Amino acid sequence: MFVAHLLLMLLLRRAALLAAEFCGSSLGGTCGVKTSAAVLRELRADFVVTYEQLKVMLSSGSVQLFDVRGPDEFQAGRIPGSANIPLGDLEEALRMSPRDFEKRFEVDAPHNEDDNIVFHCQTGRRSTTALHVAHGLGFARARHYAGGYSEWAEREGQPGGPLTPPSTPYPPR
């Protein structure tokens, strides 16, 4: 999957260079040609859900929200309406039959064509990996909440945000 992503980046960059050369302009140029970085930024934007968007999706009940953090993290604090599928279990989970998925995770199974699948973790790194796994399995419209539980907790005033102090101070020396 990483190799495919890298290949796509190289192909997009090469296409932009060829187009810029053909147009006689620089990469920042005219001709309506976008650099590979600009194209990738747009692609990534399509796969990202913001805090505000997630709030709307949750209030309307139109989201399948999957928390890919570990069970201990999930138990310590979670976004309401999320189901926990640890990242290490995600590929197996997405390959399960709907019946097995629903039995194990106690939520409806996602389908490849669904456009309301959102992954999240603590800060967006694991959910980005989850997004790549899901896309590789045909869940092409899946997205991720890049702010993760850290942003959610901070904005909702819950423990677990980035500025939460340790629960017990360090022992004196």
PDB file of C-alpha atoms in Angstrom:
ATOM      1  CA  MET A   1       0.000   0.000   0.000  1.00  0.00           C
ATOM      2  CA  PHE A   2       2.854   2.376   0.884  1.00  0.00           C
ATOM      3  CA  VAL A   3       4.532   1.516  -2.412  1.00  0.00           C
ATOM      4  CA  ALA A   4       1.335   2.325  -4.321  1.00  0.00           C
ATOM      5  CA  HIS A   5       1.071   5.672  -2.526  1.00  0.00           C
ATOM      6  CA  LEU A   6       4.721   6.455  -3.285  1.00  0.00           C
ATOM      7  CA  LEU A   7       4.248   5.489  -6.924  1.00  0.00           C
ATOM      8  CA  LEU A   8       1.207   7.767  -7.168  1.00  0.00           C
ATOM      9  CA  MET A   9       3.221  10.661  -5.735  1.00  0.00           C
ATOM     10  CA  LEU A  10       6.036  10.087  -8.220  1.00  0.00           C
ATOM     11  CA  LEU A  11       3.636   9.838 -11.159  1.00  0.00           C
ATOM     12  CA  LEU A  12       1.831  13.013 -10.151  1.00  0.00           C
ATOM     13  CA  ARG A  13       5.108  14.874  -9.777  1.00  0.00           C
ATOM     14  CA  ARG A  14       6.317  13.650 -13.164  1.00  0.00           C
ATOM     15  CA  ALA A  15       3.025  14.686 -14.794  1.00  0.00           C
ATOM     16  CA  ALA A  16       3.291  18.155 -13.264  1.00  0.00           C
ATOM     17  CA  LEU A  17       6.884  18.528 -14.475  1.00  0.00           C
ATOM     18  CA  LEU A  18       5.968  17.441 -17.992  1.00  0.00           C
ATOM     19  CA  ALA A  19       2.988  19.771 -18.092  1.00  0.00           C
ATOM     20  CA  ALA A  20       5.062  22.686 -16.817  1.00  0.00           C
ATOM     21  CA  GLU A  21       7.716  21.955 -19.435  1.00  0.00           C
ATOM     22  CA  PHE A  22       5.078  21.713 -22.170  1.00  0.00           C
ATOM     23  CA  CYS A  23       3.481  25.005 -21.110  1.00  0.00           C
ATOM     24  CA  GLY A  24       6.827  26.740 -20.800  1.00  0.00           C
ATOM     25  CA  SER A  25       6.068  27.779 -17.252  1.00  0.00           C
ATOM     26  CA  SER A  26       7.371  27.005 -13.819  1.00  0.00           C
ATOM     27  CA  LEU A  27       5.689  24.555 -11.459  1.00  0.00           C
ATOM     28  CA  GLY A  28       3.916  27.401  -9.703  1.00  0.00           C
ATOM     29  CA  GLY A  29       2.720  28.222 -13.114  1.00  0.00           C
ATOM     30  CA  THR A  30      -0.062  28.936 -15.382  1.00  0.00           C
ATOM     31  CA  CYS A  31      -1.676  26.416 -17.713  1.00  0.00           C
ATOM     32  CA  GLY A  32      -3.932  25.306 -14.850  1.00  0.00           C
ATOM     33  CA  VAL A  33      -1.404  22.631 -13.873  1.00  0.00           C
ATOM     34  CA  LYS A  34      -1.203  21.726 -10.190  1.00  0.00           C
ATOM     35  CA  THR A  35       1.895  20.370  -8.547  1.00  0.00           C
ATOM     36  CA  SER A  36       1.750  16.897  -7.070  1.00  0.00           C
ATOM     37  CA  ALA A  37       1.834  18.419  -3.583  1.00  0.00           C
ATOM     38  CA  ALA A  38      -1.256  20.506  -4.386  1.00  0.00           C
ATOM     39  CA  VAL A  39      -3.077  17.481  -5.774  1.00  0.00           C
ATOM     40  CA  LEU A  40      -2.172  15.385  -2.726  1.00  0.00           C
ATOM     41  CA  ARG A  41      -3.313  18.170  -0.383  1.00  0.00           C
ATOM     42  CA  GLU A  42      -6.694  18.161  -2.120  1.00  0.00           C
ATOM     43  CA  LEU A  43      -6.911  14.362  -1.987  1.00  0.00           C
ATOM     44  CA  ARG A  44      -6.094  14.382   1.700  1.00  0.00           C
ATOM     45  CA  ALA A  45      -8.682  17.085   2.369  1.00  0.00           C
ATOM     46  CA  ASP A  46     -11.315  14.791   0.863  1.00  0.00           C
ATOM     47  CA  PHE A  47     -10.414  12.113   3.402  1.00  0.00           C
ATOM     48  CA  VAL A  48     -10.365  14.323   6.495  1.00  0.00           C
ATOM     49  CA  VAL A  49     -13.301  15.076   8.777  1.00  0.00           C
ATOM     50  CA  THR A  50     -13.039  18.179  10.958  1.00  0.00           C
ATOM     51  CA  TYR A  51     -14.291  18.526  14.521  1.00  0.00           C
ATOM     52  CA  GLU A  52     -17.254  20.575  13.291  1.00  0.00           C
ATOM     53  CA  GLN A  53     -18.149  18.027  10.600  1.00  0.00           C
ATOM     54  CA  LEU A  54     -17.924  15.169  13.086  1.00  0.00           C
ATOM     55  CA  LYS A  55     -20.234  16.994  15.512  1.00  0.00           C
ATOM     56  CA  VAL A  56     -22.856  17.353  12.754  1.00  0.00           C
ATOM     57  CA  MET A  57     -22.467  13.716  11.697  1.00  0.00           C
ATOM     58  CA  LEU A  58     -22.835  12.515  15.291  1.00  0.00           C
ATOM     59  CA  SER A  59     -25.876  14.688  16.003  1.00  0.00           C
ATOM     60  CA  SER A  60     -27.620  13.432  12.868  1.00  0.00           C
ATOM     61  CA  GLY A  61     -26.641   9.807  13.521  1.00  0.00           C
ATOM     62  CA  SER A  62     -25.054   9.606  10.086  1.00  0.00           C
ATOM     63  CA  VAL A  63     -21.610   8.280  10.966  1.00  0.00           C
ATOM     64  CA  GLN A  64     -19.929   4.938  11.518  1.00  0.00           C
ATOM     65  CA  LEU A  65     -17.192   6.072  13.892  1.00  0.00           C
ATOM     66  CA  PHE A  66     -14.383   3.632  14.626  1.00  0.00           C
ATOM     67  CA  ASP A  67     -11.769   4.319  17.306  1.00  0.00           C
ATOM     68  CA  VAL A  68      -8.569   2.493  16.361  1.00  0.00           C
ATOM     69  CA  ARG A  69      -6.790   3.087  19.681  1.00  0.00           C
ATOM     70  CA  GLY A  70      -6.131   0.266  22.110  1.00  0.00           C
ATOM     71  CA  PRO A  71      -8.890  -0.934  24.459  1.00  0.00           C
ATOM     72  CA  ASP A  72      -7.279   0.734  27.501  1.00  0.00           C
ATOM     73  CA  GLU A  73      -7.184   4.095  25.734  1.00  0.00           C
ATOM     74  CA  PHE A  74     -10.773   3.630  24.595  1.00  0.00           C
ATOM     75  CA  GLN A  75     -11.936   2.827  28.126  1.00  0.00           C
ATOM     76  CA  ALA A  76     -10.103   5.866  29.521  1.00  0.00           C
ATOM     77  CA  GLY A  77     -12.097   8.209  27.303  1.00  0.00           C
ATOM     78  CA  ARG A  78     -13.983   8.001  24.053  1.00  0.00           C
ATOM     79  CA  ILE A  79     -16.016   9.963  21.568  1.00  0.00           C
ATOM     80  CA  PRO A  80     -19.704   9.111  22.125  1.00  0.00           C
ATOM     81  CA  GLY A  81     -21.026   6.768  19.460  1.00  0.00           C
ATOM     82  CA  SER A  82     -17.640   5.313  18.571  1.00  0.00           C
ATOM     83  CA  ALA A  83     -16.863   1.610  18.404  1.00  0.00           C
ATOM     84  CA  ASN A  84     -13.409   0.330  19.315  1.00  0.00           C
ATOM     85  CA  ILE A  85     -11.484  -1.651  16.708  1.00  0.00           C
ATOM     86  CA  PRO A  86      -7.781  -1.536  17.601  1.00  0.00           C
ATOM     87  CA  LEU A  87      -5.593  -0.777  14.607  1.00  0.00           C
ATOM     88  CA  GLY A  88      -3.945  -4.201  14.775  1.00  0.00           C
ATOM     89  CA  ASP A  89      -7.368  -5.847  14.356  1.00  0.00           C
ATOM     90  CA  LEU A  90      -8.729  -3.533  11.667  1.00  0.00           C
ATOM     91  CA  GLU A  91      -7.814  -5.429   8.511  1.00  0.00           C
ATOM     92  CA  GLU A  92      -9.260  -8.668   9.882  1.00  0.00           C
ATOM     93  CA  ALA A  93     -12.375  -6.817  11.063  1.00  0.00           C
ATOM     94  CA  LEU A  94     -13.018  -5.210   7.670  1.00  0.00           C
ATOM     95  CA  ARG A  95     -12.702  -8.609   5.995  1.00  0.00           C
ATOM     96  CA  MET A  96     -15.296 -10.212   8.325  1.00  0.00           C
ATOM     97  CA  SER A  97     -18.764 -11.123   7.206  1.00  0.00           C
ATOM     98  CA  PRO A  98     -21.341  -8.557   8.345  1.00  0.00           C
ATOM     99  CA  ARG A  99     -22.763 -11.100  10.773  1.00  0.00           C
ATOM    100  CA  ASP A 100     -19.374 -11.833  12.399  1.00  0.00           C
ATOM    101  CA  PHE A 101     -18.486  -8.130  12.507  1.00  0.00           C
ATOM    102  CA  GLU A 102     -21.757  -7.204  14.195  1.00  0.00           C
ATOM    103  CA  LYS A 103     -21.411 -10.041  16.684  1.00  0.00           C
ATOM    104  CA  ARG A 104     -17.860  -9.075  17.653  1.00  0.00           C
ATOM    105  CA  PHE A 105     -18.134  -5.268  17.683  1.00  0.00           C
ATOM    106  CA  GLU A 106     -21.850  -4.856  18.477  1.00  0.00           C
ATOM    107  CA  VAL A 107     -22.394  -2.294  15.697  1.00  0.00           C
ATOM    108  CA  ASP A 108     -23.528  -2.543  12.099  1.00  0.00           C
ATOM    109  CA  ALA A 109     -20.822  -3.670   9.711  1.00  0.00           C
ATOM    110  CA  PRO A 110     -19.536  -1.061   7.267  1.00  0.00           C
ATOM    111  CA  HIS A 111     -19.895  -1.698   3.544  1.00  0.00           C
ATOM    112  CA  ASN A 112     -17.440  -0.772   0.792  1.00  0.00           C
ATOM    113  CA  GLU A 113     -19.752   1.821  -0.740  1.00  0.00           C
ATOM    114  CA  ASP A 114     -20.532   3.623   2.554  1.00  0.00           C
ATOM    115  CA  ASP A 115     -19.526   7.278   2.639  1.00  0.00           C
ATOM    116  CA  ASN A 116     -19.979   7.750   6.384  1.00  0.00           C
ATOM    117  CA  ILE A 117     -17.100   5.631   7.722  1.00  0.00           C
ATOM    118  CA  VAL A 118     -14.759   7.671   9.923  1.00  0.00           C
ATOM    119  CA  PHE A 119     -11.696   6.416  11.791  1.00  0.00           C
ATOM    120  CA  HIS A 120     -10.041   8.219  14.675  1.00  0.00           C
ATOM    121  CA  CYS A 121      -7.306   7.627  17.222  1.00  0.00           C
ATOM    122  CA  GLN A 122      -5.611   9.935  19.725  1.00  0.00           C
ATOM    123  CA  THR A 123      -3.866  12.374  17.378  1.00  0.00           C
ATOM    124  CA  GLY A 124      -4.457  11.230  13.794  1.00  0.00           C
ATOM    125  CA  ARG A 125      -1.456   9.025  13.105  1.00  0.00           C
ATOM    126  CA  ARG A 126      -3.071   5.629  13.640  1.00  0.00           C
ATOM    127  CA  SER A 127      -6.285   6.757  11.963  1.00  0.00           C
ATOM    128  CA  THR A 128      -4.260   7.721   8.880  1.00  0.00           C
ATOM    129  CA  THR A 129      -2.903   4.175   8.816  1.00  0.00           C
ATOM    130  CA  ALA A 130      -6.441   2.853   9.323  1.00  0.00           C
ATOM    131  CA  LEU A 131      -7.572   4.954   6.381  1.00  0.00           C
ATOM    132  CA  HIS A 132      -4.904   3.407   4.150  1.00  0.00           C
ATOM    133  CA  VAL A 133      -5.893  -0.092   5.298  1.00  0.00           C
ATOM    134  CA  ALA A 134      -9.576   0.602   4.612  1.00  0.00           C
ATOM    135  CA  HIS A 135      -8.901   2.134   1.203  1.00  0.00           C
ATOM    136  CA  GLY A 136      -6.732  -0.857   0.307  1.00  0.00           C
ATOM    137  CA  LEU A 137      -9.659  -3.151   1.124  1.00  0.00           C
ATOM    138  CA  GLY A 138     -12.067  -1.222  -1.100  1.00  0.00           C
ATOM    139  CA  PHE A 139     -13.578   1.186   1.431  1.00  0.00           C
ATOM    140  CA  ALA A 140     -12.665   4.037  -0.904  1.00  0.00           C
ATOM    141  CA  ARG A 141     -14.944   6.630   0.682  1.00  0.00           C
ATOM    142  CA  ALA A 142     -13.726   6.119   4.257  1.00  0.00           C
ATOM    143  CA  ARG A 143     -12.288   9.170   6.031  1.00  0.00           C
ATOM    144  CA  HIS A 144     -10.540   9.991   9.276  1.00  0.00           C
ATOM    145  CA  TYR A 145     -10.877  12.573  12.017  1.00  0.00           C
ATOM    146  CA  ALA A 146      -7.349  13.937  12.043  1.00  0.00           C
ATOM    147  CA  GLY A 147      -7.716  15.807  15.350  1.00  0.00           C
ATOM    148  CA  GLY A 148      -8.497  12.556  17.108  1.00  0.00           C
ATOM    149  CA  TYR A 149      -9.618  12.085  20.662  1.00  0.00           C
ATOM    150  CA  SER A 150      -7.033  14.609  21.798  1.00  0.00           C
ATOM    151  CA  GLU A 151      -8.758  17.452  19.938  1.00  0.00           C
ATOM    152  CA  TRP A 152     -12.206  16.130  20.822  1.00  0.00           C
ATOM    153  CA  ALA A 153     -11.431  16.006  24.543  1.00  0.00           C
ATOM    154  CA  GLU A 154      -9.905  19.469  24.496  1.00  0.00           C
ATOM    155  CA  ARG A 155     -12.883  21.013  22.690  1.00  0.00           C
ATOM    156  CA  GLU A 156     -15.437  19.120  24.741  1.00  0.00           C
ATOM    157  CA  GLY A 157     -13.698  19.873  28.036  1.00  0.00           C
ATOM    158  CA  GLN A 158     -13.092  16.194  28.790  1.00  0.00           C
ATOM    159  CA  PRO A 159     -10.020  14.590  30.344  1.00  0.00           C
ATOM    160  CA  GLY A 160      -7.577  13.090  27.891  1.00  0.00           C
ATOM    161  CA  GLY A 161      -6.821  16.175  25.846  1.00  0.00           C
ATOM    162  CA  PRO A 162      -3.256  17.200  25.071  1.00  0.00           C
ATOM    163  CA  LEU A 163      -2.921  19.433  28.135  1.00  0.00           C
ATOM    164  CA  THR A 164      -4.276  17.022  30.735  1.00  0.00           C
ATOM    165  CA  PRO A 165      -1.810  16.905  33.660  1.00  0.00           C
ATOM    166  CA  PRO A 166      -0.753  13.553  35.099  1.00  0.00           C
ATOM    167  CA  SER A 167      -3.183  12.190  37.676  1.00  0.00           C
ATOM    168  CA  THR A 168      -0.485  11.828  40.326  1.00  0.00           C
ATOM    169  CA  PRO A 169       2.525  14.106  40.721  1.00  0.00           C
ATOM    170  CA  TYR A 170       6.003  12.719  40.519  1.00  0.00           C
ATOM    171  CA  PRO A 171       7.286  11.563  43.933  1.00  0.00           C
ATOM    172  CA  PRO A 172       9.733  13.950  45.603  1.00  0.00           C
ATOM    173  CA  ARG A 173      13.397  13.011  45.494  1.00  0.00           C
TER     174      ARG A 173
END
